[in-house]
């Protein structure tokens, strides 16, 4: 999911949701 990876850069809040 490279697309989601790019989103995590702009939205770090999503990181914990993905467990990354």
PDB file of N, CA and C in Angstrom:
ATOM      1  N   UNK A   1       0.842  -1.210   0.000  1.00  0.00           N
ATOM      2  CA  UNK A   1       0.000   0.000   0.000  1.00  0.00           C
ATOM      3  C   UNK A   1       0.873   1.255   0.000  1.00  0.00           C
ATOM      4  N   UNK A   2       1.528   1.493  -1.078  1.00  0.00           N
ATOM      5  CA  UNK A   2       2.419   2.652  -1.179  1.00  0.00           C
ATOM      6  C   UNK A   2       1.613   3.949  -1.111  1.00  0.00           C
ATOM      7  N   UNK A   3       0.404   3.921  -1.672  1.00  0.00           N
ATOM      8  CA  UNK A   3      -0.462   5.114  -1.659  1.00  0.00           C
ATOM      9  C   UNK A   3      -0.727   5.562  -0.226  1.00  0.00           C
ATOM     10  N   UNK A   4      -0.988   4.596   0.652  1.00  0.00           N
ATOM     11  CA  UNK A   4      -1.273   4.921   2.056  1.00  0.00           C
ATOM     12  C   UNK A   4      -0.009   5.458   2.716  1.00  0.00           C
ATOM     13  N   UNK A   5       1.134   4.929   2.312  1.00  0.00           N
ATOM     14  CA  UNK A   5       2.407   5.381   2.881  1.00  0.00           C
ATOM     15  C   UNK A   5       2.581   6.881   2.671  1.00  0.00           C
ATOM     16  N   UNK A   6       2.211   7.352   1.485  1.00  0.00           N
ATOM     17  CA  UNK A   6       2.345   8.777   1.158  1.00  0.00           C
ATOM     18  C   UNK A   6       1.419   9.591   2.052  1.00  0.00           C
ATOM     19  N   UNK A   7       0.251   9.028   2.372  1.00  0.00           N
ATOM     20  CA  UNK A   7      -0.716   9.738   3.215  1.00  0.00           C
ATOM     21  C   UNK A   7      -0.164   9.868   4.633  1.00  0.00           C
ATOM     22  N   UNK A   8       0.542   8.864   5.098  1.00  0.00           N
ATOM     23  CA  UNK A   8       1.079   8.883   6.464  1.00  0.00           C
ATOM     24  C   UNK A   8       2.075  10.034   6.608  1.00  0.00           C
ATOM     25  N   UNK A   9       2.705  10.414   5.514  1.00  0.00           N
ATOM     26  CA  UNK A   9       3.686  11.507   5.553  1.00  0.00           C
ATOM     27  C   UNK A   9       2.974  12.829   5.858  1.00  0.00           C
ATOM     28  N   UNK A  10       1.766  12.976   5.303  1.00  0.00           N
ATOM     29  CA  UNK A  10       1.000  14.209   5.514  1.00  0.00           C
ATOM     30  C   UNK A  10       0.100  14.084   6.736  1.00  0.00           C
ATOM     31  N   UNK A  11      -0.295  12.833   7.036  1.00  0.00           N
ATOM     32  CA  UNK A  11      -1.190  12.608   8.170  1.00  0.00           C
ATOM     33  C   UNK A  11      -0.606  11.550   9.102  1.00  0.00           C
ATOM     34  N   UNK A  12       0.373  11.940   9.944  1.00  0.00           N
ATOM     35  CA  UNK A  12       1.023  11.015  10.877  1.00  0.00           C
ATOM     36  C   UNK A  12       0.003  10.322  11.784  1.00  0.00           C
ATOM     37  N   UNK A  13      -1.141  10.964  11.997  1.00  0.00           N
ATOM     38  CA  UNK A  13      -2.180  10.398  12.866  1.00  0.00           C
ATOM     39  C   UNK A  13      -2.635   9.040  12.349  1.00  0.00           C
ATOM     40  N   UNK A  14      -2.489   8.833  11.042  1.00  0.00           N
ATOM     41  CA  UNK A  14      -2.956   7.580  10.432  1.00  0.00           C
ATOM     42  C   UNK A  14      -1.970   6.446  10.722  1.00  0.00           C
ATOM     43  N   UNK A  15      -0.747   6.810  11.033  1.00  0.00           N
ATOM     44  CA  UNK A  15       0.306   5.812  11.298  1.00  0.00           C
ATOM     45  C   UNK A  15      -0.121   4.795  12.355  1.00  0.00           C
ATOM     46  N   UNK A  16      -0.519   5.245  13.548  1.00  0.00           N
ATOM     47  CA  UNK A  16      -0.928   4.330  14.615  1.00  0.00           C
ATOM     48  C   UNK A  16      -2.114   3.476  14.185  1.00  0.00           C
ATOM     49  N   UNK A  17      -2.960   4.019  13.342  1.00  0.00           N
ATOM     50  CA  UNK A  17      -4.129   3.264  12.879  1.00  0.00           C
ATOM     51  C   UNK A  17      -3.684   2.077  12.039  1.00  0.00           C
ATOM     52  N   UNK A  18      -2.601   2.274  11.271  1.00  0.00           N
ATOM     53  CA  UNK A  18      -2.098   1.201  10.421  1.00  0.00           C
ATOM     54  C   UNK A  18      -1.159   0.294  11.218  1.00  0.00           C
ATOM     55  N   UNK A  19      -0.776   0.753  12.395  1.00  0.00           N
ATOM     56  CA  UNK A  19       0.108  -0.049  13.226  1.00  0.00           C
ATOM     57  C   UNK A  19       1.529   0.033  12.702  1.00  0.00           C
ATOM     58  N   UNK A  20       1.827   1.097  11.967  1.00  0.00           N
ATOM     59  CA  UNK A  20       3.184   1.237  11.416  1.00  0.00           C
ATOM     60  C   UNK A  20       4.062   1.940  12.447  1.00  0.00           C
TER      61      UNK A  20
END
